[in-house]
Short mmCIF file of C-alpha atoms and ligand atoms in Angstrom, two decimals:
data_model
loop_
_atom_site.label_atom_id
_atom_site.label_comp_id
_atom_site.label_asym_id
_atom_site.label_seq_id
_atom_site.Cartn_x
_atom_site.Cartn_y
_atom_site.Cartn_z
CA MET A 1196 -16.40 -19.76 24.05
CA LYS A 1197 -16.31 -18.27 27.53
CA VAL A 1198 -16.09 -14.50 27.64
CA ASP A 1199 -15.27 -12.56 30.76
CA GLN A 1200 -18.36 -10.37 31.05
CA GLU A 1201 -16.54 -7.74 33.10
CA LYS A 1202 -14.00 -7.09 30.42
CA VAL A 1203 -16.06 -6.70 27.24
CA ASP A 1204 -15.98 -3.06 26.20
CA LEU A 1205 -17.70 -3.27 22.85
CA VAL A 1206 -19.82 -5.76 20.95
CA ILE A 1207 -20.54 -5.75 17.24
CA ARG A 1208 -23.83 -7.56 16.91
CA GLY A 1209 -25.73 -9.08 14.04
CA GLY A 1210 -23.17 -8.71 11.26
CA THR A 1211 -21.54 -11.20 8.91
CA VAL A 1212 -17.87 -11.71 9.73
CA VAL A 1213 -15.68 -12.32 6.69
CA SER A 1214 -12.34 -14.09 6.40
CA PRO A 1215 -10.63 -15.46 3.27
CA SER A 1216 -12.26 -18.83 3.89
CA SER A 1217 -15.67 -18.02 5.35
CA SER A 1218 -18.52 -15.55 5.77
CA ILE A 1219 -20.50 -16.32 8.91
CA LYS A 1220 -23.14 -14.57 10.97
CA ALA A 1221 -21.33 -13.84 14.23
CA ASP A 1222 -21.02 -11.31 17.01
CA VAL A 1223 -17.64 -9.85 17.89
CA ALA A 1224 -16.58 -8.92 21.42
CA ILE A 1225 -13.79 -6.42 21.98
CA SER A 1226 -11.90 -5.99 25.23
CA GLY A 1227 -9.47 -3.11 25.29
CA GLN A 1228 -7.50 -3.15 22.03
CA LYS A 1229 -8.16 -6.79 21.21
CA ILE A 1230 -10.89 -9.01 19.89
CA SER A 1231 -11.87 -11.23 22.81
CA ALA A 1232 -14.45 -13.45 21.11
CA VAL A 1233 -16.15 -14.19 17.82
CA SER A 1234 -19.29 -16.02 18.71
CA SER A 1235 -22.60 -17.34 17.46
CA PRO A 1236 -25.19 -14.57 17.34
CA GLY A 1237 -27.00 -13.63 20.52
CA ILE A 1238 -24.69 -15.20 23.12
CA LEU A 1239 -22.34 -12.38 24.05
CA PRO A 1240 -23.08 -10.30 27.13
CA LYS A 1241 -24.24 -6.74 26.73
CA ALA A 1242 -21.41 -4.24 26.55
CA GLU A 1243 -21.30 -0.56 27.29
CA TYR A 1244 -20.87 0.20 23.60
CA GLU A 1245 -22.84 -1.83 21.09
CA ILE A 1246 -22.73 -1.58 17.33
CA ASP A 1247 -25.77 -2.84 15.47
CA ALA A 1248 -24.33 -4.49 12.37
CA GLU A 1249 -27.54 -6.16 11.25
CA GLY A 1250 -27.37 -6.44 7.46
CA LEU A 1251 -23.73 -5.29 7.42
CA TYR A 1252 -20.43 -7.10 6.83
CA VAL A 1253 -17.61 -7.10 9.35
CA LEU A 1254 -14.20 -7.16 7.67
CA PRO A 1255 -10.63 -6.92 8.91
CA GLY A 1256 -9.58 -3.32 8.28
CA ALA A 1257 -7.63 -2.92 5.05
CA ILE A 1258 -3.84 -2.86 5.26
CA ASP A 1259 -2.44 -0.56 2.59
CA SER A 1260 1.19 -1.34 1.86
CA HIS A 1261 1.70 1.77 -0.26
CA VAL A 1262 0.78 5.33 0.72
CA HIS A 1263 2.56 8.69 0.46
CA PHE A 1264 1.66 11.05 3.31
CA ARG A 1265 4.24 13.70 2.32
CA GLU A 1266 5.34 14.78 5.78
CA PRO A 1267 7.98 15.96 6.47
CA GLY A 1268 8.63 18.19 3.49
CA TYR A 1269 5.45 18.49 1.48
CA ALA A 1270 2.78 18.82 4.17
CA TYR A 1271 0.82 21.21 1.96
CA LYS A 1272 -0.01 18.14 -0.20
CA GLU A 1273 -0.86 15.91 2.78
CA ASP A 1274 0.09 15.48 6.40
CA TRP A 1275 -0.17 12.54 8.74
CA ALA A 1276 -3.46 13.77 10.22
CA THR A 1277 -5.23 14.18 6.88
CA GLY A 1278 -3.69 11.10 5.26
CA THR A 1279 -4.62 8.80 8.13
CA ALA A 1280 -8.08 10.42 8.47
CA ALA A 1281 -8.63 9.53 4.81
CA ALA A 1282 -7.43 5.99 5.51
CA ALA A 1283 -9.77 5.59 8.50
CA CYS A 1284 -12.77 6.88 6.56
CA GLY A 1285 -11.96 4.36 3.85
CA GLY A 1286 -11.87 1.39 6.24
CA THR A 1287 -8.07 1.17 6.17
CA THR A 1288 -6.66 0.54 9.63
CA SER A 1289 -2.95 0.14 8.82
CA VAL A 1290 -0.76 1.93 6.31
CA PHE A 1291 2.84 1.59 5.20
CA GLU A 1292 4.21 5.00 4.27
CA MET A 1293 6.79 5.69 1.58
CA PRO A 1294 10.15 7.43 2.04
CA ASN A 1295 10.11 10.00 -0.80
CA THR A 1296 9.48 12.84 1.62
CA ASN A 1297 11.89 15.71 2.33
CA PRO A 1298 14.22 14.73 3.83
CA PRO A 1299 13.87 11.25 2.36
CA THR A 1300 13.68 8.55 5.04
CA GLY A 1301 17.19 7.27 4.45
CA THR A 1302 18.88 8.47 7.64
CA LEU A 1303 18.17 8.15 11.34
CA GLU A 1304 17.49 11.88 11.62
CA ALA A 1305 14.92 11.76 8.82
CA LEU A 1306 13.30 8.69 10.35
CA ALA A 1307 13.03 10.37 13.75
CA LEU A 1308 11.43 13.41 12.12
CA LYS A 1309 8.82 11.24 10.40
CA GLN A 1310 8.18 9.15 13.52
CA GLU A 1311 7.46 12.35 15.41
CA CYS A 1312 4.97 13.57 12.76
CA ALA A 1313 3.26 10.19 12.65
CA SER A 1314 2.99 9.52 16.38
CA ARG A 1315 1.47 12.94 17.02
CA GLN A 1316 -1.12 12.81 14.26
CA ALA A 1317 -1.96 9.30 13.11
CA HIS A 1318 -5.54 8.02 13.33
CA VAL A 1319 -4.58 4.53 12.14
CA ASP A 1320 -1.62 2.24 12.74
CA TYR A 1321 1.38 2.71 10.53
CA GLY A 1322 4.64 1.32 9.28
CA ILE A 1323 7.35 3.61 7.96
CA TYR A 1324 9.50 2.57 5.02
CA GLY A 1325 13.20 3.31 5.09
CA LEU A 1326 14.87 4.31 1.84
CA LEU A 1327 17.45 2.09 0.17
CA ASP A 1328 19.58 4.24 -2.13
CA GLU A 1329 23.09 4.65 -3.47
CA ASN A 1330 24.46 6.47 -0.45
CA ASN A 1331 22.79 5.00 2.60
CA ILE A 1332 23.73 1.32 2.56
CA GLU A 1333 25.65 1.82 5.80
CA ASN A 1334 22.44 3.16 7.45
CA LEU A 1335 20.18 0.20 6.72
CA GLU A 1336 20.82 -1.75 9.91
CA ALA A 1337 20.45 1.34 12.08
CA LEU A 1338 17.16 2.12 10.34
CA ILE A 1339 15.98 -1.41 11.16
CA GLU A 1340 17.02 -1.03 14.79
CA ASN A 1341 15.12 2.24 14.97
CA GLY A 1342 11.84 0.85 13.76
CA VAL A 1343 11.35 0.94 9.98
CA SER A 1344 8.89 -1.66 8.72
CA GLY A 1345 10.64 -2.44 5.48
CA PHE A 1346 12.53 -0.62 2.73
CA LYS A 1347 11.73 1.08 -0.55
CA CYS A 1348 14.05 1.17 -3.49
CA PHE A 1349 13.16 3.55 -6.30
CA MET A 1350 14.64 1.71 -9.29
CA GLY A 1351 12.81 4.24 -11.48
CA ASN A 1352 12.23 7.93 -10.88
CA THR A 1353 8.97 9.34 -9.62
CA PHE A 1354 7.83 12.23 -7.40
CA GLY A 1355 10.78 13.55 -5.41
CA ASP A 1356 13.22 12.48 -8.14
CA LEU A 1357 15.26 10.30 -5.86
CA PRO A 1358 18.00 8.85 -8.03
CA ALA A 1359 17.89 5.09 -8.57
CA PRO A 1360 20.76 3.29 -6.85
CA SER A 1361 23.33 1.49 -8.95
CA ASP A 1362 22.90 -2.26 -9.26
CA GLY A 1363 25.97 -2.66 -7.06
CA ALA A 1364 24.41 -0.67 -4.22
CA MET A 1365 21.07 -2.39 -4.63
CA LEU A 1366 22.64 -5.85 -4.44
CA GLU A 1367 24.66 -4.88 -1.38
CA GLY A 1368 21.53 -3.48 0.23
CA PHE A 1369 19.66 -6.72 -0.46
CA GLU A 1370 22.56 -8.71 1.05
CA ILE A 1371 22.13 -6.77 4.27
CA LEU A 1372 18.32 -6.91 4.35
CA SER A 1373 18.36 -10.66 3.69
CA ARG A 1374 20.18 -11.19 6.99
CA HIS A 1375 17.36 -9.45 8.86
CA GLY A 1376 14.38 -10.89 6.97
CA TYR A 1377 13.11 -7.44 6.02
CA ARG A 1378 11.13 -6.97 2.84
CA CYS A 1379 12.21 -4.43 0.23
CA THR A 1380 9.55 -2.84 -1.93
CA VAL A 1381 10.73 -1.79 -5.37
CA HIS A 1382 9.39 0.75 -7.80
CA ALA A 1383 10.34 -1.44 -10.74
CA GLU A 1384 10.88 0.70 -13.84
CA ASN A 1385 14.13 1.10 -15.76
CA PRO A 1386 15.28 4.72 -15.32
CA SER A 1387 17.69 5.08 -18.22
CA ILE A 1388 15.16 3.96 -20.84
CA MET A 1389 12.58 6.35 -19.42
CA ALA A 1390 14.95 9.33 -19.14
CA ARG A 1391 16.19 8.90 -22.70
CA ARG A 1392 12.73 8.55 -24.18
CA GLN A 1393 11.32 11.49 -22.21
CA ALA A 1394 14.23 13.72 -23.22
CA ARG A 1395 13.81 12.84 -26.89
CA MET A 1396 10.08 13.48 -26.81
CA GLU A 1397 10.52 16.76 -24.96
CA ALA A 1398 13.10 17.84 -27.53
CA ALA A 1399 10.67 16.91 -30.29
CA GLY A 1400 7.94 19.04 -28.64
CA ARG A 1401 5.62 16.28 -27.44
CA THR A 1402 3.69 17.49 -24.40
CA ASP A 1403 0.47 15.47 -24.78
CA THR A 1404 -0.90 13.17 -22.05
CA LEU A 1405 0.05 9.95 -23.82
CA ALA A 1406 3.70 11.00 -24.13
CA HIS A 1407 4.06 9.95 -20.49
CA LEU A 1408 2.97 6.42 -21.35
CA ALA A 1409 5.25 6.38 -24.39
CA ALA A 1410 8.23 7.25 -22.17
CA ARG A 1411 7.61 4.26 -19.91
CA PRO A 1412 6.83 1.23 -22.10
CA GLU A 1413 6.19 -2.17 -20.51
CA VAL A 1414 9.77 -3.27 -21.15
CA CYS A 1415 10.88 -0.82 -18.44
CA ALA A 1416 8.93 -2.90 -15.92
CA VAL A 1417 9.90 -6.25 -17.45
CA GLU A 1418 13.58 -5.41 -17.15
CA ALA A 1419 13.39 -3.92 -13.65
CA VAL A 1420 11.16 -6.66 -12.22
CA GLY A 1421 13.54 -9.26 -13.65
CA ARG A 1422 16.56 -7.50 -12.13
CA ALA A 1423 14.93 -7.10 -8.74
CA VAL A 1424 13.90 -10.77 -8.71
CA ALA A 1425 17.45 -11.81 -9.66
CA PHE A 1426 18.94 -9.85 -6.75
CA ALA A 1427 16.28 -11.12 -4.31
CA GLU A 1428 16.75 -14.72 -5.38
CA TRP A 1429 20.53 -14.49 -5.19
CA THR A 1430 20.60 -12.87 -1.75
CA GLY A 1431 17.47 -14.39 -0.19
CA ALA A 1432 16.13 -10.89 0.50
CA ARG A 1433 12.35 -10.63 0.64
CA LEU A 1434 10.95 -8.57 -2.21
CA HIS A 1435 7.71 -6.68 -2.81
CA ILE A 1436 6.77 -5.39 -6.25
CA ALA A 1437 4.88 -2.10 -5.96
CA HIS A 1438 1.98 -1.11 -8.19
CA LYS A 1439 2.00 -3.82 -10.87
CA SER A 1440 0.45 -2.09 -13.86
CA SER A 1441 1.06 -4.25 -16.91
CA LYS A 1442 0.62 -7.81 -18.02
CA ASP A 1443 4.11 -8.11 -19.39
CA ALA A 1444 6.21 -8.90 -16.33
CA LEU A 1445 3.69 -11.25 -14.75
CA TYR A 1446 5.37 -14.35 -16.17
CA ILE A 1447 8.60 -13.45 -14.38
CA LEU A 1448 6.77 -13.20 -11.07
CA LYS A 1449 4.84 -16.40 -11.63
CA ASP A 1450 8.06 -18.29 -12.35
CA ALA A 1451 9.88 -16.70 -9.42
CA LYS A 1452 7.10 -17.70 -7.03
CA ALA A 1453 7.12 -21.23 -8.41
CA ARG A 1454 10.87 -21.38 -7.67
CA GLY A 1455 10.18 -20.33 -4.07
CA VAL A 1456 11.44 -16.74 -4.24
CA ASP A 1457 9.78 -14.75 -1.44
CA VAL A 1458 8.27 -12.07 -3.66
CA THR A 1459 4.92 -10.44 -3.01
CA VAL A 1460 3.10 -8.26 -5.51
CA GLU A 1461 0.52 -5.49 -5.28
CA THR A 1462 -1.68 -3.77 -7.81
CA CYS A 1463 -3.97 -0.76 -7.40
CA PRO A 1464 -7.61 0.01 -8.26
CA HIS A 1465 -6.61 2.42 -11.04
CA TYR A 1466 -4.75 -0.33 -12.89
CA LEU A 1467 -7.65 -2.75 -12.44
CA LEU A 1468 -10.37 -0.36 -13.56
CA MET A 1469 -8.89 2.26 -15.88
CA SER A 1470 -7.10 2.37 -19.21
CA THR A 1471 -5.99 4.87 -21.85
CA ASP A 1472 -9.67 5.01 -22.80
CA ASP A 1473 -9.93 7.41 -19.85
CA THR A 1474 -7.21 9.74 -21.15
CA ASP A 1475 -9.48 12.26 -22.90
CA ARG A 1476 -11.68 12.56 -19.84
CA LEU A 1477 -8.90 12.84 -17.26
CA GLY A 1478 -5.94 14.42 -19.07
CA GLY A 1479 -2.90 15.17 -16.90
CA GLN A 1480 -4.78 14.17 -13.74
CA MET A 1481 -4.23 10.62 -14.84
CA ARG A 1482 -0.45 10.92 -14.89
CA VAL A 1483 0.91 8.29 -12.54
CA ASN A 1484 3.95 6.05 -12.30
CA PRO A 1485 3.84 3.46 -13.65
CA PRO A 1486 1.34 4.75 -16.21
CA ILE A 1487 -2.19 3.48 -16.72
CA ARG A 1488 -1.89 1.44 -19.91
CA GLU A 1489 -3.92 0.46 -22.93
CA PRO A 1490 -7.06 -1.70 -22.59
CA GLY A 1491 -6.18 -5.36 -22.00
CA HIS A 1492 -3.74 -4.97 -19.15
CA ALA A 1493 -6.44 -4.71 -16.50
CA GLU A 1494 -7.91 -8.10 -17.45
CA ALA A 1495 -4.50 -9.72 -17.06
CA LEU A 1496 -4.05 -8.09 -13.65
CA TRP A 1497 -7.43 -9.41 -12.49
CA GLU A 1498 -6.43 -12.87 -13.69
CA ALA A 1499 -3.13 -12.57 -11.85
CA LEU A 1500 -4.97 -11.71 -8.63
CA HIS A 1501 -7.20 -14.72 -9.09
CA ASP A 1502 -4.31 -17.10 -9.80
CA GLY A 1503 -2.16 -15.75 -6.96
CA THR A 1504 0.59 -14.08 -9.01
CA ILE A 1505 -0.57 -10.77 -7.55
CA ASP A 1506 -1.09 -11.01 -3.81
CA MET A 1507 -2.73 -7.82 -2.71
CA ILE A 1508 -4.37 -4.49 -3.39
CA ALA A 1509 -2.63 -1.27 -2.35
CA THR A 1510 -3.41 2.28 -3.41
CA ASP A 1511 -0.19 4.25 -4.04
CA HIS A 1512 -2.09 7.14 -2.41
CA ALA A 1513 -0.16 10.07 -3.93
CA PRO A 1514 -1.74 13.44 -3.13
CA HIS A 1515 -0.92 16.62 -5.07
CA GLN A 1516 -2.49 20.07 -5.37
CA PRO A 1517 -4.64 21.18 -8.36
CA GLU A 1518 -2.03 23.58 -9.75
CA GLU A 1519 0.48 20.72 -9.72
CA LYS A 1520 -1.77 18.49 -11.81
CA ASP A 1521 -3.59 20.61 -14.34
CA SER A 1522 -0.97 21.78 -16.83
CA LYS A 1523 -1.57 21.27 -20.54
CA ASN A 1524 2.04 20.08 -20.65
CA ILE A 1525 2.11 16.51 -19.32
CA TRP A 1526 5.71 16.85 -18.14
CA GLN A 1527 4.56 19.56 -15.74
CA CYS A 1528 1.88 17.45 -14.08
CA ASP A 1529 2.95 15.75 -10.85
CA CYS A 1530 2.53 12.00 -10.87
CA GLY A 1531 -0.10 10.21 -8.81
CA PHE A 1532 -3.39 10.93 -7.08
CA PRO A 1533 -5.04 10.08 -3.76
CA GLY A 1534 -6.66 6.68 -3.29
CA VAL A 1535 -6.56 5.46 0.29
CA GLU A 1536 -10.10 6.63 1.11
CA THR A 1537 -11.76 5.31 -2.03
CA GLN A 1538 -10.12 1.88 -2.37
CA MET A 1539 -12.58 -0.07 -0.24
CA PRO A 1540 -15.85 1.33 -1.62
CA ILE A 1541 -14.51 0.96 -5.17
CA MET A 1542 -13.35 -2.62 -4.69
CA LEU A 1543 -16.52 -3.60 -2.82
CA THR A 1544 -18.46 -2.24 -5.78
CA GLN A 1545 -16.51 -4.76 -7.87
CA VAL A 1546 -17.61 -7.45 -5.42
CA ASN A 1547 -21.21 -6.43 -6.06
CA GLN A 1548 -20.49 -6.70 -9.77
CA GLY A 1549 -19.17 -10.24 -9.39
CA ARG A 1550 -15.52 -9.63 -10.26
CA LEU A 1551 -14.32 -10.98 -6.90
CA THR A 1552 -15.90 -12.39 -3.77
CA LEU A 1553 -15.97 -10.63 -0.44
CA GLN A 1554 -13.70 -13.38 0.88
CA GLN A 1555 -11.18 -12.69 -1.87
CA TYR A 1556 -11.38 -9.01 -1.07
CA VAL A 1557 -10.43 -9.76 2.54
CA GLN A 1558 -7.59 -11.97 1.31
CA TRP A 1559 -6.20 -9.24 -0.98
CA SER A 1560 -6.82 -6.19 1.20
CA ALA A 1561 -5.94 -7.48 4.67
CA HIS A 1562 -4.84 -11.10 4.99
CA ALA A 1563 -2.07 -11.07 2.37
CA PRO A 1564 -0.49 -7.75 3.42
CA ALA A 1565 -0.59 -8.82 7.09
CA HIS A 1566 1.40 -11.91 6.13
CA ALA A 1567 3.80 -10.05 3.84
CA TRP A 1568 4.69 -7.50 6.51
CA GLY A 1569 4.90 -9.91 9.43
CA CYS A 1570 1.91 -8.65 11.39
CA TYR A 1571 -0.40 -11.67 11.06
CA PRO A 1572 -2.32 -12.72 13.17
CA ASN A 1573 -2.17 -9.50 15.15
CA LYS A 1574 -3.66 -7.83 12.12
CA GLY A 1575 -5.51 -8.91 8.98
CA VAL A 1576 -8.00 -11.23 10.65
CA ILE A 1577 -11.04 -11.15 12.93
CA GLN A 1578 -10.36 -13.74 15.60
CA ALA A 1579 -9.91 -13.85 19.37
CA GLY A 1580 -6.53 -12.41 20.32
CA SER A 1581 -6.10 -10.20 17.25
CA ASP A 1582 -6.04 -6.41 17.28
CA ALA A 1583 -9.58 -5.09 16.92
CA ASP A 1584 -8.91 -3.46 13.52
CA ILE A 1585 -12.26 -3.66 11.81
CA ALA A 1586 -14.22 -2.12 8.94
CA ILE A 1587 -17.99 -2.56 8.99
CA VAL A 1588 -19.41 -2.09 5.53
CA ASP A 1589 -22.80 -1.76 3.93
CA MET A 1590 -22.87 -3.65 0.63
CA LYS A 1591 -26.15 -2.00 -0.35
CA SER A 1592 -25.50 1.70 0.05
CA GLY A 1593 -23.34 3.43 -2.48
CA SER A 1594 -22.76 7.01 -3.50
CA MET A 1595 -21.14 9.09 -6.18
CA ILE A 1596 -17.55 9.79 -5.10
CA ASP A 1597 -17.25 13.52 -4.57
CA ARG A 1598 -13.72 14.89 -4.28
CA GLU A 1599 -14.88 17.63 -1.92
CA MET A 1600 -15.99 15.02 0.61
CA LEU A 1601 -12.57 13.35 0.83
CA HIS A 1602 -10.39 13.85 3.89
CA SER A 1603 -7.12 14.06 1.96
CA LYS A 1604 -5.73 17.55 1.36
CA SER A 1605 -5.66 16.56 -2.29
CA LYS A 1606 -8.95 16.68 -4.13
CA MET A 1607 -7.28 15.69 -7.40
CA THR A 1608 -8.74 12.22 -7.63
CA VAL A 1609 -9.43 10.34 -10.83
CA TRP A 1610 -12.35 8.71 -8.97
CA HIS A 1611 -14.42 11.92 -8.75
CA GLY A 1612 -17.87 11.02 -10.12
CA PHE A 1613 -17.36 7.25 -9.80
CA GLN A 1614 -20.55 5.51 -8.67
CA THR A 1615 -20.06 3.04 -5.82
CA SER A 1616 -22.60 0.52 -4.52
CA ALA A 1617 -21.04 -0.09 -1.08
CA SER A 1618 -19.86 2.08 1.78
CA VAL A 1619 -17.71 2.03 4.91
CA GLU A 1620 -19.90 2.68 7.94
CA TRP A 1621 -17.63 2.04 10.91
CA THR A 1622 -13.88 1.75 11.36
CA LEU A 1623 -12.22 0.50 14.54
CA VAL A 1624 -8.51 0.70 15.18
CA ARG A 1625 -7.29 -1.44 18.09
CA GLY A 1626 -10.72 -1.32 19.68
CA ALA A 1627 -11.29 2.41 19.36
CA VAL A 1628 -14.13 3.60 17.15
CA VAL A 1629 -12.48 6.04 14.74
CA VAL A 1630 -15.30 6.24 12.21
CA GLU A 1631 -18.93 6.09 13.36
CA LYS A 1632 -21.68 5.88 10.76
CA GLY A 1633 -19.35 7.32 8.17
CA VAL A 1634 -18.14 10.22 10.32
CA LEU A 1635 -14.56 10.57 11.60
CA VAL A 1636 -14.70 10.57 15.41
CA GLY A 1637 -11.19 9.30 16.18
CA LYS A 1638 -8.45 11.30 17.81
CA GLN A 1639 -5.12 12.22 16.27
CA GLY A 1640 -2.32 10.27 17.90
CA HIS A 1641 -4.32 7.07 18.37
CA GLY A 1642 -2.36 5.36 15.57
CA LYS A 1643 0.68 3.40 16.70
CA PRO A 1644 3.66 1.85 14.92
CA ILE A 1645 2.71 -1.61 13.63
CA GLN A 1646 4.36 -4.42 15.57
CA GLN A 1647 5.98 -6.85 13.16
CA LYS A 1648 7.71 -10.16 13.36
CA MET A 1649 9.08 -11.16 9.99
CA PRO A 1650 9.67 -14.89 9.46
CA THR A 1651 13.18 -16.22 10.06
CA PRO A 1652 15.64 -14.66 7.62
CA ALA A 1653 16.77 -16.85 4.75
CA PRO A 1654 19.97 -15.28 3.39
CA ARG A 1655 21.76 -16.89 0.46
CA ASN A 1656 25.24 -16.59 -1.05
CA GLN A 1657 26.47 -14.64 1.95
CA GLU A 1658 29.98 -16.01 1.48
CA LYS A 1659 30.10 -13.94 -1.70
CA SER A 1660 28.60 -10.82 -0.17
CA MET A 1661 30.25 -7.42 0.07
CA GLU A 1662 30.67 -7.86 3.80
CA GLU A 1663 32.70 -11.04 3.22
CA ILE A 1664 34.86 -9.93 0.31
CA VAL A 1665 36.13 -6.76 1.92
CA LYS A 1666 37.68 -8.68 4.80
CA ILE A 1667 41.45 -8.59 4.68
CA ARG A 1668 42.97 -11.98 3.83
CA ASP A 1669 46.57 -13.04 4.10
O1 DOR B 1040 2.75 8.35 -9.61
C1 DOR B 1040 3.37 8.13 -8.59
N1 DOR B 1040 3.47 9.07 -7.63
N2 DOR B 1040 3.98 6.97 -8.45
C2 DOR B 1040 4.79 6.71 -7.42
O2 DOR B 1040 5.33 5.64 -7.35
C3 DOR B 1040 5.08 7.77 -6.42
C4 DOR B 1040 4.02 8.75 -6.37
C5 DOR B 1040 4.31 10.02 -5.59
O3 DOR B 1040 5.04 9.98 -4.61
O4 DOR B 1040 3.74 11.04 -5.95
ZN1 ZN B 1041 4.17 5.18 -4.69
#
C-alpha cells in the first residue's frame, strides 16, 4: 500500500492488529483523524509521533451502547468530563448515553442542554439517546432531526423513575421510528409485576438485598422482551435489548432473529461474571436493574454470546454516590454502578482465561455495536479510511481494580478488588492520543457526536399505523 509520507502524523509500530476475523502483526499509520494504512511491519515511514506497540495488541476502541453520564440533572454523580474520561481510560472510544437525566432527553430543549454539556466536556465520541415515553411521541421526529442516535424506552422502572409508556404509545412510537430506520433500545422488564411485588414485600417488612431480585423475577423480562419483539416485528422498527441478564428470554430472541427481526442484544460484565453468590460480599452495592441472578444464568449468557443470540457487550455504567448505595434497606439503595472504565480489562482477563478469543472480544465490543448503530466502517474496525479510534492493550499486565483509581465520580463499583491480567495502555480517539501509557492526556471537548448512517428503513404494516387511521375519510 502506498502511503503519502508527508501526511502520516502517527504510526503504531510492532503491535498485533485484531479484527473479528484475524490477528496480524502490522503497523498502523494515522493521518489526521483517520487510519491511512495498515501495513506489514517495518514498511511505514517514520512519523512525528510513534507508538511502540511491540508485544501489545491493537484493537478498535470499544463502543459502549449503554452508559449513564447523569448530566444534566445529577452531575454530582457523574458529568460528561468524568464519564468520558473513565471511558477513555478503559479503552472505550464511543459511548451512547441514556436519557434518564433531569430533564429527561425527551424534548428538543432537553436534548440541546445535553448536547451542550457533551460537546464542551467529552473526551470520546458520543451518541445521545432520545427518550420514547407516553407523552413525547410527537417529538420523536424532531429529536431525530436534531441529532439523537437512537431511542430508549423504559418499559420497566429504574433510576429516575420515568414511567413506562402504555403499549399504545410504544407501538405508535415504533411506527414512527420504523420509517426512519432508527433503533430503539428497551429496558425490558414488566413494571406492573415489579411494582406489585415490591409493594407487597415492603408492606411485609422485607428490606434484605435479595428482596430486589424477588421483585423482578425472570418472567418480567420474558414478558417485556416478547412484547417489544412483537411491536418491532409488526412495525419493522429496529430494536435493541439492553442488559440481558437472564437465560429465560433468550429463546424469544433466538427465534426472532431467525425470523429476520432486526433485534440486537447486549449483556454486561456483571451478568457474565457475578451471581447471587456475591450477595453477602456486596450487599446493596449490587442492586442493579435488571438484578444479578442466581448461578446458572451467566453460563447461558456466555453461550448466547457464542451462538450469536447476544451480539455485544455494554456496561450500563450507572454511577451513584456512597450514601446512595449503602443503606441496610435495599429499597433505599440506588440501582446500578459504574463500569465503563473496567469493562475492557475485565473482559480481556476472560480472554486470558480462555472464555473468549481476542477476535471475539473485538466482535462483541466494537464490530457489532458499530453495525447496530450505523457507524461501521467509520468506527469498530482498524482499516484504511476508518476513524483512528484505537485501544492498545497489554495482555500480560494486570492489576487489582482499585475504586480510588477510577475516573468516574462514583467509586461504588462492585469490581473493587477484582484481579485483572490485562490493561489498557493507550487510547486514541480520531487520531488524538487521549490516554498515554495509562494516563489521561486528552482534552475535554475533543469528543464529537458519532456520525451514523442507519441502513434503509424497513417499515411494515404502515397502512394500519396511527398516522394512517387518524386521517379523515369520507
Ligand atoms: O440499575 C440500573 N441503573 N439499571 C438501569 O437500567 C439504569 C441505571 C441508572 O440509571 O442508574
Ligand atoms: Zn441503564
